[in-house]
Amino acid sequence: MSVNLLDFDAEGLVAWFAANGEKPFRARQVLRWMHRSGVADFDAMTDIARSLRDKLKAMAVVLPPTVISDRLSDDGTRKFLLDVGGGNAVESVFIPEDERGTLCISTQAGCALDCAFCSTGKQGFNRNLSVSEIVGQLWQANRALGIMHGDERIISNVVMMGMGEPLANFENTVSALRLMLDDHAYGLSRRRVTVSTSGLVPAMDRLRDECPVALAVSLHAPNDSLRDQLVPINQKYPLRELMAACRRYLEKAPRDFVTFEYTMLDGVNDSLAHARELLLLVRDVPCKFNLIPFNPFPGTTFKSSGRDRIRAFSDVLMQAGIVTTTRKTRGDDIDAACGQLAGQVKDRSRRTATFSVHFQDVKL
Ligand code: SAH
Ligand code: SF4
C-alpha cells in the first residue's frame, strides 16, 4: 500500500526519504510543494528530478481527506465537512475577521469525554484522526480559499477547537502542530496556533515539553462538584491539579496567559457567585477568559445565559482585572458555531451515542 506523505512531519519525512536512499533536502523540497504550494501531484513538483518523481509515484501518495461539502454563512464563516472514511466525517470552520483569519479544526471523529453540553461528545467516539486528516483540513481550506499558489496568508491562526479532544490524540496532534509551525510547511507562529483542552493534565505537561503553543482550557465551572458533572474528566483531574498544570504550562508557553473557555449555561454556572468563585480559583494563574454563549443542538436541555447575565458575569471578572471577551456566535445559520460541529460519527466506544446528528439535516 502507498504511503501518504501528508502523514509525516518534517522529521518523519526526512527519515522516510533517508530510508529510501534520498537526501534530507529532497524531503524538504517535497514538504514545501505539498504544504506551501498545495500540490498533490508529484509530476507538478517541477524542481524534483524525474527519476525521483517516478520513484515517489510508485511508492507514495499525497492524500488529504475529501471535502464532502463546503458551506458559506452570511457572515463569511465557511464550514467544510470532510470524509475520513468508514462512514465518519469531521468538520472544520474558517472564521474571517478584520485582522486575522482563523481555521478551527477537528482532531478526532467524535469524542470520548462526553461533556454534558457538547454535541460532539454526545455522538460518542470513533477514532483518532491521522496527521494527514488533521493537517489535511488546513490543506483543503487553503485550497478552497484560493491561496494555494500565492504567498498571501488568509489563514493566520489555527485553533484546535473543532471536534474531539486534541490531547487525547497526542502524537498525531503534535505532528500536525509541528507542520503548522514549520517554515517549510505552513510557517505559523506558535502564538497563533492554539490547542484547546478539557484538562488532560499529564498531556498538558507533555505538550509543554514537546511543542508548546498557545493554550486554551475549557473550564466551565468554578468548583469540582459542578465541573464533575459538566466536564466528567474533572473526576480524574480535578481543578487543583488543573490549575497547577496551567501554571507549569506557562513556564514554557509562547504566551504569558492561559485562555479559559467558559460556556455560559443558563441557571447552571452563570451566577455572580460563580464568577466570584472563579476569581479565587484562578488567582495564581495569569489568564484571560472567553465566555461562550451556549450553542444549542437537537436533544439538549441546556439553554444559553441571556445577554445581561453574561454581561454581569463578565463585569465581575473584568473588575478584578481579568481580560474577558464574549465570543460572538458566528456561522449559526450553517450550524458552525462552537460545540455544534457534528459531522457524522459511527460510535465504536462502549457508550452508545444518544443520537447522531448529520449537520445537513439539522435546522435549529
Ligand atoms: N475538546 C476540546 C476542544 C473542542 S471544544 C475542549 O473541550 O476544549 C471547543 C470549546 O467549545 C470547548 O471549550 C467546549 O467546551 C466548548 N463547547 C462545546 N460544546 C459547546 C456548546 N454547545 N456551546 C458552546 N460551547 C461549547
Ligand atoms: Fe470532547 Fe471537548 Fe466536546 Fe468535551 S467539549 S466532549 S472534550 S469535544
GROMACS .gro file of C-alpha atoms and ligand atoms in nm:
model
  398
    1MET     CA    1   0.000   0.000   0.000
    2SER     CA    2   0.118   0.351  -0.077
    3VAL     CA    3   0.246   0.574   0.200
    4ASN     CA    4   0.058   0.902   0.245
    5LEU     CA    5   0.326   1.170   0.268
    6LEU     CA    6   0.084   1.407   0.443
    7ASP     CA    7   0.112   1.176   0.744
    8PHE     CA    8   0.473   1.284   0.811
    9ASP     CA    9   0.600   1.590   0.989
   10ALA     CA   10   0.934   1.728   0.861
   11GLU     CA   11   1.143   1.494   1.071
   12GLY     CA   12   0.936   1.194   0.971
   13LEU     CA   13   0.957   1.282   0.603
   14VAL     CA   14   1.337   1.321   0.621
   15ALA     CA   15   1.356   0.980   0.790
   16TRP     CA   16   1.134   0.820   0.526
   17PHE     CA   17   1.342   0.974   0.248
   18ALA     CA   18   1.661   0.852   0.416
   19ALA     CA   19   1.519   0.501   0.445
   20ASN     CA   20   1.463   0.515   0.071
   21GLY     CA   21   1.811   0.645  -0.007
   22GLU     CA   22   1.717   1.010  -0.061
   23LYS     CA   23   1.875   1.323   0.084
   24PRO     CA   24   1.714   1.546   0.351
   25PHE     CA   25   1.694   1.849   0.123
   26ARG     CA   26   1.480   1.648  -0.121
   27ALA     CA   27   1.238   1.578   0.163
   28ARG     CA   28   1.220   1.949   0.242
   29GLN     CA   29   1.155   2.032  -0.123
   30VAL     CA   30   0.866   1.787  -0.131
   31LEU     CA   31   0.740   1.924   0.201
   32ARG     CA   32   0.724   2.272   0.052
   33TRP     CA   33   0.544   2.153  -0.257
   34MET     CA   34   0.287   1.967  -0.053
   35HIS     CA   35   0.216   2.219   0.219
   36ARG     CA   36   0.321   2.560   0.091
   37SER     CA   37   0.208   2.515  -0.266
   38GLY     CA   38  -0.070   2.267  -0.201
   39VAL     CA   39   0.049   2.030  -0.470
   40ALA     CA   40  -0.064   1.669  -0.454
   41ASP     CA   41   0.063   1.557  -0.793
   42PHE     CA   42   0.430   1.456  -0.796
   43ASP     CA   43   0.457   1.548  -1.166
   44ALA     CA   44   0.380   1.909  -1.078
   45MET     CA   45   0.684   1.921  -0.844
   46THR     CA   46   0.895   2.066  -1.121
   47ASP     CA   47   1.231   2.103  -0.947
   48ILE     CA   48   1.235   1.737  -0.844
   49ALA     CA   49   1.427   1.510  -1.081
   50ARG     CA   50   1.207   1.292  -1.298
   51SER     CA   51   1.365   0.976  -1.158
   52LEU     CA   52   1.271   1.076  -0.804
   53ARG     CA   53   0.922   1.178  -0.910
   54ASP     CA   54   0.873   0.834  -1.069
   55LYS     CA   55   1.003   0.667  -0.756
   56LEU     CA   56   0.765   0.869  -0.539
   57LYS     CA   57   0.472   0.792  -0.767
   58ALA     CA   58   0.542   0.423  -0.729
   59MET     CA   59   0.567   0.433  -0.351
   60ALA     CA   60   0.362   0.720  -0.215
   61VAL     CA   61   0.061   0.947  -0.243
   62VAL     CA   62  -0.033   1.294  -0.118
   63LEU     CA   63  -0.386   1.235   0.002
   64PRO     CA   64  -0.585   1.485   0.210
   65PRO     CA   65  -0.939   1.395   0.324
   66THR     CA   66  -1.205   1.467   0.062
   67VAL     CA   67  -1.429   1.769   0.109
   68ILE     CA   68  -1.789   1.645   0.106
   69SER     CA   69  -1.949   1.982   0.149
   70ASP     CA   70  -1.841   2.344   0.172
   71ARG     CA   71  -2.096   2.595   0.303
   72LEU     CA   72  -2.068   2.969   0.332
   73SER     CA   73  -2.253   3.159   0.605
   74ASP     CA   74  -2.397   3.508   0.559
   75ASP     CA   75  -2.124   3.641   0.791
   76GLY     CA   76  -1.842   3.490   0.585
   77THR     CA   77  -1.786   3.188   0.808
   78ARG     CA   78  -1.723   2.884   0.596
   79LYS     CA   79  -1.776   2.527   0.708
   80PHE     CA   80  -1.615   2.223   0.550
   81LEU     CA   81  -1.731   1.868   0.601
   82LEU     CA   82  -1.455   1.618   0.530
   83ASP     CA   83  -1.485   1.248   0.469
   84VAL     CA   84  -1.247   1.049   0.688
   85GLY     CA   85  -1.368   0.706   0.576
   86GLY     CA   86  -1.568   0.432   0.741
   87GLY     CA   87  -1.884   0.641   0.750
   88ASN     CA   88  -1.718   0.916   0.957
   89ALA     CA   89  -1.699   1.281   0.865
   90VAL     CA   90  -1.549   1.572   1.055
   91GLU     CA   91  -1.586   1.946   1.030
   92SER     CA   92  -1.360   2.246   1.015
   93VAL     CA   93  -1.464   2.609   1.013
   94PHE     CA   94  -1.295   2.917   0.868
   95ILE     CA   95  -1.377   3.239   1.051
   96PRO     CA   96  -1.265   3.560   0.880
   97GLU     CA   97  -1.211   3.868   1.096
   98ASP     CA   98  -1.063   4.208   1.023
   99GLU     CA   99  -0.713   4.137   1.144
  100ARG     CA  100  -0.694   3.762   1.108
  101GLY     CA  101  -0.842   3.451   0.956
  102THR     CA  102  -0.889   3.158   1.192
  103LEU     CA  103  -0.938   2.797   1.098
  104CYS     CA  104  -1.099   2.582   1.366
  105ILE     CA  105  -1.005   2.218   1.312
  106SER     CA  106  -1.102   1.876   1.444
  107THR     CA  107  -0.869   1.615   1.590
  108GLN     CA  108  -1.094   1.314   1.648
  109ALA     CA  109  -1.403   1.157   1.491
  110GLY     CA  110  -1.633   1.209   1.789
  111CYS     CA  111  -1.503   1.246   2.143
  112ALA     CA  112  -1.498   1.005   2.435
  113LEU     CA  113  -1.504   1.269   2.708
  114ASP     CA  114  -1.877   1.326   2.698
  115CYS     CA  115  -1.906   1.682   2.830
  116ALA     CA  116  -2.269   1.741   2.916
  117PHE     CA  117  -2.329   2.034   2.680
  118CYS     CA  118  -2.130   1.927   2.373
  119SER     CA  119  -2.279   1.794   2.054
  120THR     CA  120  -1.958   1.615   1.954
  121GLY     CA  121  -1.940   1.445   2.293
  122LYS     CA  122  -2.298   1.329   2.266
  123GLN     CA  123  -2.218   1.143   1.946
  124GLY     CA  124  -1.967   0.913   2.112
  125PHE     CA  125  -1.619   0.831   1.993
  126ASN     CA  126  -1.497   0.654   1.684
  127ARG     CA  127  -1.127   0.714   1.639
  128ASN     CA  128  -0.834   0.949   1.640
  129LEU     CA  129  -0.769   1.141   1.319
  130SER     CA  130  -0.440   1.074   1.143
  131VAL     CA  131  -0.185   1.351   1.080
  132SER     CA  132  -0.299   1.377   0.718
  133GLU     CA  133  -0.658   1.413   0.832
  134ILE     CA  134  -0.573   1.686   1.082
  135VAL     CA  135  -0.333   1.885   0.869
  136GLY     CA  136  -0.541   1.799   0.561
  137GLN     CA  137  -0.813   2.028   0.697
  138LEU     CA  138  -0.571   2.318   0.666
  139TRP     CA  139  -0.455   2.194   0.326
  140GLN     CA  140  -0.812   2.177   0.197
  141ALA     CA  141  -0.916   2.511   0.348
  142ASN     CA  142  -0.616   2.680   0.186
  143ARG     CA  143  -0.714   2.530  -0.145
  144ALA     CA  144  -1.080   2.633  -0.110
  145LEU     CA  145  -0.979   2.984  -0.012
  146GLY     CA  146  -0.779   3.004  -0.329
  147ILE     CA  147  -0.435   3.067  -0.187
  148MET     CA  148  -0.251   2.757  -0.287
  149HIS     CA  149  -0.003   2.909  -0.527
  150GLY     CA  150   0.041   3.253  -0.380
  151ASP     CA  151   0.205   3.383  -0.071
  152GLU     CA  152  -0.096   3.564   0.065
  153ARG     CA  153  -0.187   3.422   0.402
  154ILE     CA  154  -0.560   3.410   0.458
  155ILE     CA  155  -0.540   3.160   0.742
  156SER     CA  156  -0.328   3.336   1.003
  157ASN     CA  157  -0.447   3.138   1.308
  158VAL     CA  158  -0.540   2.779   1.377
  159VAL     CA  159  -0.742   2.669   1.680
  160MET     CA  160  -0.794   2.306   1.771
  161MET     CA  161  -1.147   2.369   1.891
  162GLY     CA  162  -1.342   2.156   1.649
  163MET     CA  163  -1.449   1.800   1.710
  164GLY     CA  164  -1.253   1.593   1.958
  165GLU     CA  165  -1.002   1.638   2.238
  166PRO     CA  166  -0.664   1.718   2.080
  167LEU     CA  167  -0.460   1.597   2.376
  168ALA     CA  168  -0.634   1.258   2.370
  169ASN     CA  169  -0.480   1.216   2.022
  170PHE     CA  170  -0.144   1.339   2.135
  171GLU     CA  171   0.110   1.205   1.884
  172ASN     CA  172  -0.086   1.296   1.573
  173THR     CA  173  -0.183   1.634   1.714
  174VAL     CA  174   0.180   1.718   1.787
  175SER     CA  175   0.298   1.609   1.442
  176ALA     CA  176   0.025   1.821   1.285
  177LEU     CA  177   0.125   2.116   1.509
  178ARG     CA  178   0.487   2.079   1.401
  179LEU     CA  179   0.382   2.102   1.037
  180MET     CA  180   0.177   2.412   1.110
  181LEU     CA  181   0.481   2.575   1.271
  182ASP     CA  182   0.741   2.456   1.017
  183ASP     CA  183   0.873   2.723   0.782
  184HIS     CA  184   0.885   2.467   0.501
  185ALA     CA  185   0.518   2.388   0.558
  186TYR     CA  186   0.264   2.641   0.698
  187GLY     CA  187   0.502   2.865   0.892
  188LEU     CA  188   0.252   2.983   1.154
  189SER     CA  189   0.375   3.141   1.476
  190ARG     CA  190   0.338   2.942   1.798
  191ARG     CA  191   0.131   3.223   1.939
  192ARG     CA  192  -0.120   3.185   1.659
  193VAL     CA  193  -0.179   2.814   1.699
  194THR     CA  194  -0.400   2.720   1.993
  195VAL     CA  195  -0.472   2.383   2.147
  196SER     CA  196  -0.794   2.371   2.345
  197THR     CA  197  -0.820   2.101   2.609
  198SER     CA  198  -1.079   1.993   2.858
  199GLY     CA  199  -0.792   1.938   3.101
  200LEU     CA  200  -0.588   1.624   3.041
  201VAL     CA  201  -0.322   1.714   3.294
  202PRO     CA  202  -0.038   1.471   3.202
  203ALA     CA  203  -0.078   1.553   2.832
  204MET     CA  204  -0.064   1.927   2.909
  205ASP     CA  205   0.278   1.868   3.064
  206ARG     CA  206   0.391   1.672   2.760
  207LEU     CA  207   0.270   1.942   2.524
  208ARG     CA  208   0.462   2.200   2.723
  209ASP     CA  209   0.780   1.996   2.686
  210GLU     CA  210   0.739   1.876   2.329
  211CYS     CA  211   0.559   2.150   2.139
  212PRO     CA  212   0.439   2.449   2.341
  213VAL     CA  213   0.176   2.652   2.159
  214ALA     CA  214  -0.097   2.883   2.286
  215LEU     CA  215  -0.325   2.705   2.534
  216ALA     CA  216  -0.697   2.728   2.595
  217VAL     CA  217  -0.852   2.531   2.879
  218SER     CA  218  -1.222   2.451   2.892
  219LEU     CA  219  -1.315   2.542   3.246
  220HIS     CA  220  -1.695   2.584   3.251
  221ALA     CA  221  -1.728   2.563   3.630
  222PRO     CA  222  -1.561   2.722   3.934
  223ASN     CA  223  -1.572   2.418   4.164
  224ASP     CA  224  -1.523   2.043   4.143
  225SER     CA  225  -1.877   1.940   4.223
  226LEU     CA  226  -2.020   2.132   3.927
  227ARG     CA  227  -1.731   2.060   3.694
  228ASP     CA  228  -1.752   1.687   3.771
  229GLN     CA  229  -2.097   1.696   3.615
  230LEU     CA  230  -2.029   1.923   3.319
  231VAL     CA  231  -1.681   1.801   3.223
  232PRO     CA  232  -1.655   1.442   3.350
  233ILE     CA  233  -1.276   1.425   3.302
  234ASN     CA  234  -1.265   1.654   3.606
  235GLN     CA  235  -1.330   1.347   3.821
  236LYS     CA  236  -0.987   1.225   3.716
  237TYR     CA  237  -0.802   1.559   3.705
  238PRO     CA  238  -0.973   1.794   3.950
  239LEU     CA  239  -0.938   2.172   3.949
  240ARG     CA  240  -0.644   2.193   4.190
  241GLU     CA  241  -0.437   1.972   3.962
  242LEU     CA  242  -0.563   2.153   3.654
  243MET     CA  243  -0.464   2.495   3.788
  244ALA     CA  244  -0.120   2.363   3.881
  245ALA     CA  245  -0.081   2.222   3.529
  246CYS     CA  246  -0.173   2.561   3.383
  247ARG     CA  247   0.096   2.728   3.590
  248ARG     CA  248   0.353   2.472   3.478
  249TYR     CA  249   0.248   2.519   3.116
  250LEU     CA  250   0.303   2.892   3.135
  251GLU     CA  251   0.669   2.839   3.221
  252LYS     CA  252   0.729   2.743   2.857
  253ALA     CA  253   0.427   2.877   2.672
  254PRO     CA  254   0.464   3.126   2.385
  255ARG     CA  255   0.204   3.348   2.552
  256ASP     CA  256   0.209   3.459   2.912
  257PHE     CA  257  -0.151   3.367   2.985
  258VAL     CA  258  -0.390   3.076   2.954
  259THR     CA  259  -0.728   3.136   2.793
  260PHE     CA  260  -1.009   2.988   2.998
  261GLU     CA  261  -1.313   2.900   2.794
  262TYR     CA  262  -1.638   2.916   2.985
  263THR     CA  263  -1.964   2.815   2.819
  264MET     CA  264  -2.250   3.015   2.969
  265LEU     CA  265  -2.531   2.781   3.070
  266ASP     CA  266  -2.849   2.943   3.195
  267GLY     CA  267  -2.906   2.878   3.565
  268VAL     CA  268  -2.621   2.627   3.581
  269ASN     CA  269  -2.284   2.804   3.600
  270ASP     CA  270  -2.366   3.169   3.532
  271SER     CA  271  -2.442   3.338   3.867
  272LEU     CA  272  -2.241   3.622   4.016
  273ALA     CA  273  -2.145   3.386   4.297
  274HIS     CA  274  -1.995   3.152   4.034
  275ALA     CA  275  -1.800   3.443   3.888
  276ARG     CA  276  -1.662   3.538   4.229
  277GLU     CA  277  -1.570   3.177   4.299
  278LEU     CA  278  -1.379   3.174   3.970
  279LEU     CA  279  -1.170   3.469   4.082
  280LEU     CA  280  -1.048   3.268   4.378
  281LEU     CA  281  -0.984   2.961   4.167
  282VAL     CA  282  -0.764   3.135   3.909
  283ARG     CA  283  -0.592   3.385   4.137
  284ASP     CA  284  -0.249   3.228   4.079
  285VAL     CA  285  -0.288   3.166   3.706
  286PRO     CA  286  -0.227   3.453   3.462
  287CYS     CA  287  -0.529   3.420   3.237
  288LYS     CA  288  -0.791   3.566   3.010
  289PHE     CA  289  -1.149   3.449   2.994
  290ASN     CA  290  -1.351   3.375   2.686
  291LEU     CA  291  -1.721   3.341   2.764
  292ILE     CA  292  -1.906   3.132   2.508
  293PRO     CA  293  -2.284   3.164   2.489
  294PHE     CA  294  -2.411   2.806   2.483
  295ASN     CA  295  -2.498   2.697   2.131
  296PRO     CA  296  -2.797   2.466   2.134
  297PHE     CA  297  -2.824   2.144   1.937
  298PRO     CA  298  -3.106   1.894   1.900
  299GLY     CA  299  -3.174   1.689   2.210
  300THR     CA  300  -3.006   1.918   2.464
  301THR     CA  301  -3.188   2.056   2.766
  302PHE     CA  302  -2.935   2.335   2.833
  303LYS     CA  303  -3.007   2.694   2.741
  304SER     CA  304  -2.769   2.981   2.692
  305SER     CA  305  -2.749   3.250   2.957
  306GLY     CA  306  -2.909   3.573   2.846
  307ARG     CA  307  -2.711   3.872   2.733
  308ASP     CA  308  -2.749   4.069   3.057
  309ARG     CA  309  -2.643   3.778   3.269
  310ILE     CA  310  -2.335   3.725   3.054
  311ARG     CA  311  -2.250   4.094   3.082
  312ALA     CA  312  -2.288   4.092   3.461
  313PHE     CA  313  -2.070   3.780   3.485
  314SER     CA  314  -1.809   3.934   3.259
  315ASP     CA  315  -1.810   4.254   3.465
  316VAL     CA  316  -1.715   4.067   3.782
  317LEU     CA  317  -1.412   3.918   3.607
  318MET     CA  318  -1.317   4.244   3.437
  319GLN     CA  319  -1.342   4.443   3.759
  320ALA     CA  320  -1.091   4.204   3.909
  321GLY     CA  321  -0.857   4.290   3.622
  322ILE     CA  322  -0.907   3.979   3.408
  323VAL     CA  323  -0.939   4.046   3.037
  324THR     CA  324  -1.271   3.888   2.942
  325THR     CA  325  -1.422   3.854   2.597
  326THR     CA  326  -1.755   3.712   2.500
  327ARG     CA  327  -1.745   3.505   2.187
  328LYS     CA  328  -1.961   3.626   1.908
  329THR     CA  329  -2.162   3.346   1.763
  330ARG     CA  330  -2.051   3.306   1.407
  331GLY     CA  331  -2.192   3.092   1.134
  332ASP     CA  332  -2.501   2.989   1.324
  333ASP     CA  333  -2.703   2.987   1.004
  334ILE     CA  334  -2.490   2.693   0.892
  335ASP     CA  335  -2.458   2.528   1.237
  336ALA     CA  336  -2.092   2.614   1.250
  337ALA     CA  337  -2.088   2.766   1.597
  338CYS     CA  338  -1.882   2.626   1.883
  339GLY     CA  339  -1.996   2.291   2.006
  340GLN     CA  340  -2.235   2.247   1.718
  341LEU     CA  341  -1.985   2.072   1.498
  342ALA     CA  342  -2.144   1.740   1.448
  343GLY     CA  343  -2.004   1.584   1.135
  344GLN     CA  344  -2.101   1.225   1.137
  345VAL     CA  345  -1.959   0.970   1.372
  346LYS     CA  346  -2.008   0.599   1.398
  347ASP     CA  347  -1.966   0.537   1.769
  348ARG     CA  348  -1.737   0.245   1.837
  349SER     CA  349  -1.699   0.306   2.207
  350ARG     CA  350  -1.899   0.112   2.464
  351ARG     CA  351  -2.111   0.413   2.532
  352THR     CA  352  -2.399   0.427   2.287
  353ALA     CA  353  -2.449   0.762   2.127
  354THR     CA  354  -2.777   0.907   2.240
  355PHE     CA  355  -2.826   1.040   1.892
  356SER     CA  356  -2.625   1.117   1.587
  357VAL     CA  357  -2.656   1.445   1.409
  358HIS     CA  358  -2.586   1.479   1.044
  359PHE     CA  359  -2.539   1.850   1.004
  360GLN     CA  360  -2.716   1.873   0.671
  361ASP     CA  361  -3.033   1.756   0.840
  362VAL     CA  362  -3.015   1.997   1.129
  363LYS     CA  363  -3.219   2.312   1.126
  364LEU     CA  364  -3.217   2.495   1.455
  365SAH     N1  365  -1.215   1.912   2.324
  365SAH     C1  366  -1.160   2.041   2.336
  365SAH     C2  367  -1.177   2.128   2.214
  365SAH     C3  368  -1.310   2.130   2.141
  365SAH     S1  369  -1.447   2.214   2.202
  365SAH     C4  370  -1.214   2.110   2.458
  365SAH     O1  371  -1.311   2.063   2.515
  365SAH     O2  372  -1.155   2.211   2.497
  365SAH     C5  373  -1.415   2.390   2.195
  365SAH     C6  374  -1.490   2.466   2.306
  365SAH     O3  375  -1.632   2.470   2.282
  365SAH     C7  376  -1.472   2.400   2.441
  365SAH     O4  377  -1.448   2.497   2.540
  365SAH     C8  378  -1.605   2.335   2.461
  365SAH     O5  379  -1.630   2.307   2.595
  365SAH     C9  380  -1.700   2.436   2.402
  365SAH     N2  381  -1.833   2.383   2.371
  365SAH    C10  382  -1.867   2.255   2.349
  365SAH     N3  383  -1.999   2.247   2.323
  365SAH    C11  384  -2.048   2.373   2.327
  365SAH    C12  385  -2.177   2.429   2.303
  365SAH     N4  386  -2.280   2.353   2.269
  365SAH     N5  387  -2.191   2.563   2.314
  365SAH    C13  388  -2.085   2.640   2.344
  365SAH     N6  389  -1.961   2.592   2.366
  365SAH    C14  390  -1.942   2.459   2.357
  366SF4    FE1  391  -1.489   1.640   2.387
  366SF4    FE2  392  -1.429   1.900   2.408
  366SF4    FE3  393  -1.681   1.819   2.350
  366SF4    FE4  394  -1.580   1.778   2.594
  366SF4     S1  395  -1.621   1.978   2.495
  366SF4     S2  396  -1.697   1.628   2.471
  366SF4     S3  397  -1.367   1.734   2.547
  366SF4     S4  398  -1.500   1.791   2.222
   0.00000   0.00000   0.00000
